[in-house]
Every structure is written in C-alpha cells, then in structure tokens.
Coordinates of C-alpha atoms and ligand atoms in Angstrom, one line a residue:
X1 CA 4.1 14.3 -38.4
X2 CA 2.3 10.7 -37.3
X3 CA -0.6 11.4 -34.8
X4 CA -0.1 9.3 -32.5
X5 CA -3.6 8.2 -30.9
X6 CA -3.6 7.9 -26.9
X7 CA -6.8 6.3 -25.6
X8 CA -9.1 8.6 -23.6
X9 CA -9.1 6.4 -20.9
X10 CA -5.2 6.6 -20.3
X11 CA -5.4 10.3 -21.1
X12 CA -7.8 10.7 -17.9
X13 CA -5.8 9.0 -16.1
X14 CA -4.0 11.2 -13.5
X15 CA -0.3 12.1 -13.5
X16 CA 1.6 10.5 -10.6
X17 CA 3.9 13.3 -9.1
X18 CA 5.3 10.8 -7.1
X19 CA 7.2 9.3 -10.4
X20 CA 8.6 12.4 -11.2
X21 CA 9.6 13.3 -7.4
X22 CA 11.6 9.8 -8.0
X23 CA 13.0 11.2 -10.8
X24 CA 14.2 14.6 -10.0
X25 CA 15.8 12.5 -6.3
X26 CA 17.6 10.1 -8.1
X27 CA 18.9 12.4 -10.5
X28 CA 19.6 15.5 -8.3
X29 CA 22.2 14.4 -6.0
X30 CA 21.6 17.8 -4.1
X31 CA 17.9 17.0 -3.4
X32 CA 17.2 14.5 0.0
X33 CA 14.3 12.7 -1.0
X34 CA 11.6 10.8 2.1
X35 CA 9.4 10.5 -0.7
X36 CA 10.4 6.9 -1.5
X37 CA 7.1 4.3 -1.3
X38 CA 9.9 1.2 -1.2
X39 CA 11.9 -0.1 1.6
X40 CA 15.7 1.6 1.4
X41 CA 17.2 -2.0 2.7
X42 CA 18.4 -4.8 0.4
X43 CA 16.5 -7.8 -0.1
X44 CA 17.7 -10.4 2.8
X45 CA 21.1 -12.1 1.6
X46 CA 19.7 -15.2 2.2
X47 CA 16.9 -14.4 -0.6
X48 CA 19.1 -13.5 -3.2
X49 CA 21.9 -15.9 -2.7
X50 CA 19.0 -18.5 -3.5
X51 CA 17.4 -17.0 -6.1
X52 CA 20.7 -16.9 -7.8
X53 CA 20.9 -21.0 -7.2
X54 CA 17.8 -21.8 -9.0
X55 CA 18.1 -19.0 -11.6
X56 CA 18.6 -21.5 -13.9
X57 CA 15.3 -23.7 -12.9
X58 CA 13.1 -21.1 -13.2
X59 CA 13.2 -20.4 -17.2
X60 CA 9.6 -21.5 -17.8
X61 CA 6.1 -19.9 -17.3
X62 CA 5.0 -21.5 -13.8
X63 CA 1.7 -22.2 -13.3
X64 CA -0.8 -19.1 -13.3
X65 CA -1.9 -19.7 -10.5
X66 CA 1.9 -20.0 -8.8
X67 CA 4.1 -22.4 -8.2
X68 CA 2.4 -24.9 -5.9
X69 CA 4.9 -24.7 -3.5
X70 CA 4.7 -21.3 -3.1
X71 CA 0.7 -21.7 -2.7
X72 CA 1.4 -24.7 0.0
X73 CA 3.8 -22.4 2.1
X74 CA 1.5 -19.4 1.6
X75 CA -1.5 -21.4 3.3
X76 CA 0.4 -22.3 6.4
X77 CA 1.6 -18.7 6.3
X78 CA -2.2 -17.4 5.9
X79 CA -3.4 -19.4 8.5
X80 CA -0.4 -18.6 11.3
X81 CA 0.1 -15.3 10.7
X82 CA -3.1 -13.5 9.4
X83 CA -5.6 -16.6 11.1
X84 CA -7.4 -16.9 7.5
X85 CA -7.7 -20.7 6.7
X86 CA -7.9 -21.7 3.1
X87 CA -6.6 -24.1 0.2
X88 CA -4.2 -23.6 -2.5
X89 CA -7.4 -23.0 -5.3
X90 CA -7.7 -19.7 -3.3
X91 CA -4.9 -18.0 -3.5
X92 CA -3.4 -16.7 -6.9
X93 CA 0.3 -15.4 -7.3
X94 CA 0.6 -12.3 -9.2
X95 CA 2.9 -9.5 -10.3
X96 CA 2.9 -7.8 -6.9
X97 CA 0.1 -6.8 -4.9
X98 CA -0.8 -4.0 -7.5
X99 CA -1.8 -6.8 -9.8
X100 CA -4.1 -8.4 -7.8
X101 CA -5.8 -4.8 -7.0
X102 CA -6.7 -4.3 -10.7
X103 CA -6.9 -7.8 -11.6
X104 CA -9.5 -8.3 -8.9
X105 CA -11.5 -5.4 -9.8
X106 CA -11.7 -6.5 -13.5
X107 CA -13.0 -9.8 -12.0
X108 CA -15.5 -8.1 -9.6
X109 CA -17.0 -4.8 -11.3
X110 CA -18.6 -4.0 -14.7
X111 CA -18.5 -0.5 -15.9
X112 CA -20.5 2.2 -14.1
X113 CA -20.5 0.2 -10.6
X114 CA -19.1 1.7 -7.8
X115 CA -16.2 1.4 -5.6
X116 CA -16.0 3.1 -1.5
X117 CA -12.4 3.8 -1.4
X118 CA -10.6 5.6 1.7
X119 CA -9.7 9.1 0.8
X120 CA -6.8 10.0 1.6
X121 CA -5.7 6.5 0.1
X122 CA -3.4 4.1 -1.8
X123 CA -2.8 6.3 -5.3
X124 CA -3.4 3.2 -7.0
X125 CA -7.0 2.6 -5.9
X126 CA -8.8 5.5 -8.0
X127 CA -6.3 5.3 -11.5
X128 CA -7.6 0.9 -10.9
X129 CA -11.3 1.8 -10.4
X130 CA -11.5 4.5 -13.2
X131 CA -9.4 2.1 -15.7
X132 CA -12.2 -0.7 -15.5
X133 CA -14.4 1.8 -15.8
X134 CA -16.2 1.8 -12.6
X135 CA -16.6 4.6 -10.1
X136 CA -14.6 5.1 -7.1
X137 CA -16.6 6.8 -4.3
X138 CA -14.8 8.5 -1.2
X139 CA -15.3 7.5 2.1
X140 CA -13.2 11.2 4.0
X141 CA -10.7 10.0 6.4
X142 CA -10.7 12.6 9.4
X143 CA -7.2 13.5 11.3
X144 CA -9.2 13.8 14.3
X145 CA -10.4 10.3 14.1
X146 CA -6.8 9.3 13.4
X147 CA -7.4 8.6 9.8
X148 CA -9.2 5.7 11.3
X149 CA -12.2 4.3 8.2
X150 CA -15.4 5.4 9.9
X151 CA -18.2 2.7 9.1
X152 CA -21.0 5.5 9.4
X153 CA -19.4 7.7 6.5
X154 CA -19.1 4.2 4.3
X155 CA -22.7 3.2 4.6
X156 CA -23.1 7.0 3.8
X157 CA -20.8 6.4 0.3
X158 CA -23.3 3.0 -0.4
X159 CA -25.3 3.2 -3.4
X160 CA -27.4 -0.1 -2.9
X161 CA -28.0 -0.7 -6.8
X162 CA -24.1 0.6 -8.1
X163 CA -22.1 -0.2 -5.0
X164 CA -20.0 -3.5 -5.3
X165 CA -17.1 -3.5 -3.2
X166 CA -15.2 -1.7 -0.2
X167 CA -11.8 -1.3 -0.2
X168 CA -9.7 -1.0 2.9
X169 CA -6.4 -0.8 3.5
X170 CA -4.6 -1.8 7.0
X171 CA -1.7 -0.2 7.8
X172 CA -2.6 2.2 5.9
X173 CA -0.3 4.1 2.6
X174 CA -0.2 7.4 3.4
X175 CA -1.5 7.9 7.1
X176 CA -0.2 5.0 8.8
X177 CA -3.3 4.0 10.6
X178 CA -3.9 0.3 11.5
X179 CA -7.5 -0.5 11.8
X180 CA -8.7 -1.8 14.8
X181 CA -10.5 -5.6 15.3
X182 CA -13.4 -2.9 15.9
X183 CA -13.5 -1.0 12.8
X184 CA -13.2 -4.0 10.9
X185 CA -15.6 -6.0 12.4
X186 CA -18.0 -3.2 11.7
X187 CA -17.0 -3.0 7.9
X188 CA -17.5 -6.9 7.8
X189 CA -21.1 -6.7 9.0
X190 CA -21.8 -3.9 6.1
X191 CA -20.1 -5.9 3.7
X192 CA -22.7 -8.7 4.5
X193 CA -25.8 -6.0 4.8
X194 CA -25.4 -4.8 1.8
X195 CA -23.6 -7.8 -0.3
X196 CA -20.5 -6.4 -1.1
X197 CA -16.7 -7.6 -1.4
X198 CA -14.4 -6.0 0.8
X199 CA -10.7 -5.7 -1.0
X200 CA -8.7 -6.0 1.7
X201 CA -5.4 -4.6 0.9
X202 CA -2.6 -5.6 3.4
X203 CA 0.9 -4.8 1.8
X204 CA 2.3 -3.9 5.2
X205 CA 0.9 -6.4 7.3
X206 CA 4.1 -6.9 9.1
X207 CA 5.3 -3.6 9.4
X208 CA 3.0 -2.3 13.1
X209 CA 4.6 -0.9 15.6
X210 CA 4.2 -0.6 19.7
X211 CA 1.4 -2.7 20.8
X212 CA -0.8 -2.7 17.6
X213 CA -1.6 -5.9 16.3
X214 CA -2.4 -6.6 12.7
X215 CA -6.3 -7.8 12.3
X216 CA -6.7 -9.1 8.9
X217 CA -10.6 -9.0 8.1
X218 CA -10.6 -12.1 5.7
X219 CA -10.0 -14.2 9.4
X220 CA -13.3 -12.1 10.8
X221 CA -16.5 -14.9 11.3
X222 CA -18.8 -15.0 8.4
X223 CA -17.3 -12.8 6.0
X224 CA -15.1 -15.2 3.9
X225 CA -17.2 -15.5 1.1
X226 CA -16.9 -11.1 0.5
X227 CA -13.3 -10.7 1.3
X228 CA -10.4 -10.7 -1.3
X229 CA -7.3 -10.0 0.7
X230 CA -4.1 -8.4 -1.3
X231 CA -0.3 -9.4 0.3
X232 CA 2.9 -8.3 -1.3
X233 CA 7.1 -9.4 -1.0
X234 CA 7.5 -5.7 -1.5
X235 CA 7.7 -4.3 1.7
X236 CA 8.1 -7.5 4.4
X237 CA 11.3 -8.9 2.5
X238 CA 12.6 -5.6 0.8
X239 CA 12.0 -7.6 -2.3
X240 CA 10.0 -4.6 -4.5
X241 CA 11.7 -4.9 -7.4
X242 CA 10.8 -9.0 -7.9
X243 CA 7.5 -7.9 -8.4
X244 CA 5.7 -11.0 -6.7
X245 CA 2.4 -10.7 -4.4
X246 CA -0.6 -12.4 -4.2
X247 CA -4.3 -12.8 -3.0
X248 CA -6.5 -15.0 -1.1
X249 CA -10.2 -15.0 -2.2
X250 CA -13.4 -16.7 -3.1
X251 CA -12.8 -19.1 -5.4
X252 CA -14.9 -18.4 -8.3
X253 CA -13.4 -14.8 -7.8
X254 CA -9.6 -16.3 -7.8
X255 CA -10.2 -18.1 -10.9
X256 CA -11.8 -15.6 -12.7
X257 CA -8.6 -13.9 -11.8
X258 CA -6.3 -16.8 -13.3
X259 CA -8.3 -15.8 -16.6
X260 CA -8.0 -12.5 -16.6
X261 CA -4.5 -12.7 -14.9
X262 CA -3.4 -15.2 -18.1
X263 CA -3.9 -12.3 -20.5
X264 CA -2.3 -10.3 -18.8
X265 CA 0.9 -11.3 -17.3
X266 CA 0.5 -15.0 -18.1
X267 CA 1.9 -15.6 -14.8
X268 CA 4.3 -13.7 -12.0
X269 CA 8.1 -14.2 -12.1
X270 CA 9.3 -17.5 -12.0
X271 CA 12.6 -17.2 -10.4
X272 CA 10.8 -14.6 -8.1
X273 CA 8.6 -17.1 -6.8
X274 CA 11.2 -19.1 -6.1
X275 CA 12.4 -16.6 -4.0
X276 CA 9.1 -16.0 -2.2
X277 CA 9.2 -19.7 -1.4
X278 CA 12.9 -19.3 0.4
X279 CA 11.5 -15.7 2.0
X280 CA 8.8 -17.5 4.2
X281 CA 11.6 -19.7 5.4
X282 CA 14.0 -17.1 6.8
X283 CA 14.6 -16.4 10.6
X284 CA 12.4 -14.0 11.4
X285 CA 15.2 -11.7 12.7
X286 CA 15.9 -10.1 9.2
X287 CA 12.5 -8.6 9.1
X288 CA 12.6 -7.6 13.0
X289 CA 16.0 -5.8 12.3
X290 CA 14.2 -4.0 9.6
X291 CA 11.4 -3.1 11.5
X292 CA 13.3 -1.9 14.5
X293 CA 15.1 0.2 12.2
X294 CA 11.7 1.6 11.3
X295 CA 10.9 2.7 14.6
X296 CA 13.8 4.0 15.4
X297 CA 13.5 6.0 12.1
X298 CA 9.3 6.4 13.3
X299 CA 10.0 8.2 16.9
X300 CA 12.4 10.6 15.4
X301 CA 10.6 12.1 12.6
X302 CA 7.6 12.2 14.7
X303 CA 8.9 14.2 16.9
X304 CA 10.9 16.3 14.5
X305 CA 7.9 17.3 12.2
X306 CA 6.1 18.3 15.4
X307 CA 8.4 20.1 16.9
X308 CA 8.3 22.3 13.3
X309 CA 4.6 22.9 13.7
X310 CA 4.0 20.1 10.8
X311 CA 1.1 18.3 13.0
X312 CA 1.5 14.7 12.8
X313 CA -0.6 11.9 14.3
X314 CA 1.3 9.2 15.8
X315 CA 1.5 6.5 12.9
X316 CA 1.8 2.9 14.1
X317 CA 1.9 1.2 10.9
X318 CA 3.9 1.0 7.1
X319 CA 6.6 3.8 7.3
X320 CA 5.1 6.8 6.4
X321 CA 4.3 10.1 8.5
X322 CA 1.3 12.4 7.1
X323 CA 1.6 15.7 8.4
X324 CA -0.7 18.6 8.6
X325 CA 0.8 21.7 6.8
X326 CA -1.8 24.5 7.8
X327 CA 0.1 26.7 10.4
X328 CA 2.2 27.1 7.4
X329 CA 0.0 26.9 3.9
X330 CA -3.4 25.8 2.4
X331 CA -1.6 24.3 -0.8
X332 CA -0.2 20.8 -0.2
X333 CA 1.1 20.6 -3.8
X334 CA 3.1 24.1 -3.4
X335 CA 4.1 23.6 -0.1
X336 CA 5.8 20.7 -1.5
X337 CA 7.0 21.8 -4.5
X338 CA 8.9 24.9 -2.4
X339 CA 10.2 22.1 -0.1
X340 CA 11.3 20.7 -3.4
X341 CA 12.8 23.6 -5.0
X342 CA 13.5 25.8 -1.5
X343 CA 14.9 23.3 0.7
X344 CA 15.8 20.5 -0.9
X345 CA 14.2 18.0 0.4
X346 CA 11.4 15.7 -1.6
X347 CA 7.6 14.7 0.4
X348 CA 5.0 13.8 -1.4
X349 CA 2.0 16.2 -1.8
X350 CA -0.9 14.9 0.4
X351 CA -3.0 15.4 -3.1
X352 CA -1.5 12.5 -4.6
X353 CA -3.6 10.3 -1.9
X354 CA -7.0 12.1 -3.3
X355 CA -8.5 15.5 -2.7
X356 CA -9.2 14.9 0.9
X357 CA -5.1 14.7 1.2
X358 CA -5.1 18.7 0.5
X359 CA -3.7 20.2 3.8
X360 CA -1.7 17.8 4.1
X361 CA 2.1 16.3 3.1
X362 CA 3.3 12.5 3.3
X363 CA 7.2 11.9 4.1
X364 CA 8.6 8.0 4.0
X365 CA 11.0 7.1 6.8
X366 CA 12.1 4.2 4.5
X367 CA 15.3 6.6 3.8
X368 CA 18.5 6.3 6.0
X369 CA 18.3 7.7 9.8
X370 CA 20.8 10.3 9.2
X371 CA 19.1 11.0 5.9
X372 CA 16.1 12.5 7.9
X373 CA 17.7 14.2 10.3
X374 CA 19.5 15.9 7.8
X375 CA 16.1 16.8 5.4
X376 CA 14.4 17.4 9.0
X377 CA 17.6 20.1 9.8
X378 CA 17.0 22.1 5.7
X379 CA 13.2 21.8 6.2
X380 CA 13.4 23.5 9.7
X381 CA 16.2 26.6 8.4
X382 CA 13.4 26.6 5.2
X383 CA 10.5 27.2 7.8
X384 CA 12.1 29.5 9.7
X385 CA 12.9 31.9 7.2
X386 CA 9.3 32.6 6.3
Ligands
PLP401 C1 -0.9 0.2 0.0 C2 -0.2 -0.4 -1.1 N1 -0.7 -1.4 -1.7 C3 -0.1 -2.0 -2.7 C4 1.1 -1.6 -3.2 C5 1.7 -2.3 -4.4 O1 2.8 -3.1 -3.9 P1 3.5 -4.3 -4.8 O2 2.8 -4.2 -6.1 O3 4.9 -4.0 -4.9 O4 3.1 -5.5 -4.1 C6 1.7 -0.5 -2.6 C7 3.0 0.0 -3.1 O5 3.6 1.0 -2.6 C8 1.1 0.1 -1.5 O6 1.6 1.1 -0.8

C-alpha cells in the first residue's frame, strides 16, 4: 500500500464535530438538527433572479481586489451602516469572511507570535492561528459577565514582545453577546497601548435584537490604522453558499492581502459579486422579515431551554443560544452526543468553541419555528427520564 504523507500541521489540526453533526442531520431524517451555523432561509428572490441575468457576464477572474462596483457600494455601505469611512484601496473581496480571517493573519503574524482570541469563540479562530503558525492565547469569557470580552483578562493574555493582534467578535458565534460601545472602546485604547491590530470579526452585524445596537470598532476615534474589520453575505442575505465577504483595513495590510489572497483564491466569485452588488440594493424588508423571524425563533427557545433547567443568558445577537448544562452533566461533548443518540435532536458541544465552552452546549435557532419546538418537546421527555 502507498503511504500517503499528511503534513503535521493539518494532522494537528482539530476535528470539527460540527461537520460530522451536519452529516449524521442531513442524512438521518429521524435526527432534528439546531446545530446548523447557516441561515435556514433562501437567498432573497431578488438576488438570485439577478445573479442568474448576468451569469453569463461574469465568466472571467474579476479583479483581486473585487469588482469595483462592488468596492464603490461597499464604501457607502461602510460608512452608513457601520460609520467607518474609507476608499475602495481598503477594502478587499474575498471568499467569505473565513478568507479574510486567515488571509489577514498570514499578512499580519509570523510564526511563534501570538494571537488573544475570545474563548469560547468562532471555531475558526484557533485551526487559522495555529495554521500560520502563530499562537492563539485565550482571553475566558465568563457567563456571569454575559460572555461579555473583559479588557482586564486581555491585557492579562498580552505578551508585549509575541503579542500582535486581538481578535474580537461582535455578535458573537456561539454566545450571542454584542459588545457594548464600552467594551470596545476599552479594547481600542489597548490595541493602541500596546500596538496591536484588532481583527474585528463582524459576520452578523445585522442580526441584533431589542434595543442593542451594533458598534463596529474600526468607526471608534483613533484606532483606524489597528483595525481590520471581517463582513460576510453569509448570514445578512442568506447567501452562504456564494461564498463572498470581505474586509476593510489599513492599506498596506489590504494589499498584502491582495498578494497573498492572489495565490490563494486568485479572486472571490465572480458571478457572486455580482450578486453582492444587487444584495446592497434590496429593500431592506427581506432582511427585517428574516430577522423578525429570528426573534420570534430567539424568545421561544429562550424560554424553553430555561424552563428545562439548560441555563441560558439572554442572547441579543447572531442566532445562537449557549446553554449551561450543569444541573444535568460536567461533559458537554457527552451530553451532546446522548442528545444525539438519546433524543434525537443535534447541538453542538460547547467544546467545539475552545475549552472554556466545557459546561456548556450551543443550539442555532436558524432551523424552522416548529422545528424547535419539536427538538425542545424530545429534549425535555429525554431530561425527564434521567
Ligand atoms: C463568527 C463567524 N465568522 C465568520 C464566519 C465565516 O462566514 P463566511 O465565510 O461564510 O463569510 C462564520 C461562519 O459561520 C462565523 O460564524
């Protein structure tokens, strides 16, 4: 038999569960799965009924930096909607918001640096550090601070020879929490203090509930110059699967990415650029009927893992609940593998967000209403029983 050689790196790279929860619920028609990191709606009709219109004029590489149109619209966006002003040389259009992540940090960090990442956090952030070989340092988010980023614990995590960059992440992937003008502010003045970027992911900028108000630090006085700020399609427009984000940034940063970007992607999707274009031009009702949907979906499984004893903050951001499983088990991973295999009903292990996740177990309300209600109704007849 051929040995097949697997670099060390990839082989220490960890083993999403969440891939193979994805699996096991779209195979397993008996299995109800608020697992799901991806809105359950359909792209906007008036996005797709476009992009099939100019299929046909969007057969070549664009530029790498994106089309230019797309760049023009995402300034006026930028500066409306997240109050950061800038010009089309700063922004670069990439393969969703997960390129930009590791893209950036290619750009920014050489091996052995360090990284403060939020812990529990985006699963992405620690695979991205480790694979350019840099080290990711946790900042612990506490439930009783509302998963809140506490600015004491990062200049805690700061090495001041290794530590580079910060990265944040408002709403937050997997607790919800939307950091306040406060918190930010605070992480902009160490990000000056010390000299270090802040990465400033922001893939569910639109998706804040109640009162809360999206702050995007890149708009923050002073701090320009440190922050690289990461937007996606993905979860505003449904459009996941087009694969087409981007992010705003110094510029010797954003075209160091456009190198590094070239050899890797050589640009994003034509056609879904295209689309992106047509998606900042739609009424602003197709993403307010998604979002209400949301928090319909938001209230209701609130309540319903509380009522079970499955303590869960309030989130006011994204569409994910993060629910604390001790009046039940110490073992996020089996609790949610018996939910798997007991109950029939997927969540994702709060381990998958780092180790500071244990205790814990994230569900998506991205799934259909009735959906959760009914894997709310097995979970609760599971619980019961033990
Ligand atoms: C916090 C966060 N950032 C970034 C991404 C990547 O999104 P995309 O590459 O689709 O823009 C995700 C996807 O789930 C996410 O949850």
């Amino acid at each position: 038999m051929i040995n097949i050689h697997i670099s060390e790196r990839e082989l220490q790279l960890p083993d999403a569960v969440i891939g193979k929860l994805l699996g096991i619920a779209t195979t397993r028609k008996d299995i109800i799965s608020i697992s799901a990191g991806e809105p359950d709606f359909k792209t906007p009709k008036p996005i797709l009924d476009y992009g099939k219109k100019v299929i046909s004029s969007s057969t070549h590489y664009s530029h790498p930096k994106g089309v230019p149109e797309l760049r023009e619209a995402l300034i006026k966006k930028l500066k409306a909607y997240n109050k950061i002003k800038t010009s089309p040389e700063n922004i670069i259009v990439t393969t969703g918001s997960q390129e930009a992540i590791i893209t950036s940090l290619l750009c920014a960090l050489d091996p052995g640096e360090q990284v403060v990442i939020p812990n529990p956090g985006y699963l992405a952030y620690i695979p991205a550090v480790e694979l350019v070989s840099a080290q990711p340092v946790y900042v612990k988010l506490l439930e009783e601070e509302n998963f809140e980023l506490n600015p004491d614990r990062i200049k805690e995590a700061i090495d001041r020879k290794k530590t580079k960059a910060i990265i944040i992440n408002t709403p937050s992937n997997p607790t919800g929490t939307v950091l306040s003008k406060k918190i930010l502010e605070e992480i902009a003045d160490i990000a000056v203090q010390y000299d270090l970027y802040v990465f400033s992911d922001e893939a569910y900028e639109k998706l804040i509930y109640e009162d809360k108000k999206h702050i995007s630090i890149g708009s923050l006085n002073g701090i320009q110059d440190h922050v690289a700020s990461f937007y996606s399609f993905s979860k505003t427009y449904a459009m996941c699967g087009f694969r087409v984000g981007y992010c705003v940034g110094p510029r010797e940063l954003i075209d160091a990415m456009e190198k590094t970007h070239h050899y890797i992607t050589l640009t994003a999707p034509h056609i879904s650029q295209l689309m992106a274009i047509k998606s900042l031009s739609i009424s602003n009702s197709y993403i307010e009927k998604m979002k209400n949907e949301y928090n319909r979906r938001r209230k209701m499984i609130v309540k319903r893992l509380n009522d079970l004893n499955l303590v869960t903050k309030t989130p006011y951001g994204a569409f994910y609940t993060f629910s604390n499983i001790q009046n039940y088990s110490k073992n996020s991973f089996k609790f949610a593998s018996d939910l798997l295999k007991k109950a029939k009903v997927a969540v994702v292990p709060g381990t998958e967000f780092g180790k500071y996740g244990e205790g814990y177990i994230r569900c998506s309300y991205a799934t259909d209403y009735h959906l959760i209600e009914k894997a709310m109704d097995r979970i609760e007849t599971y619980l019961k029983k033990l």
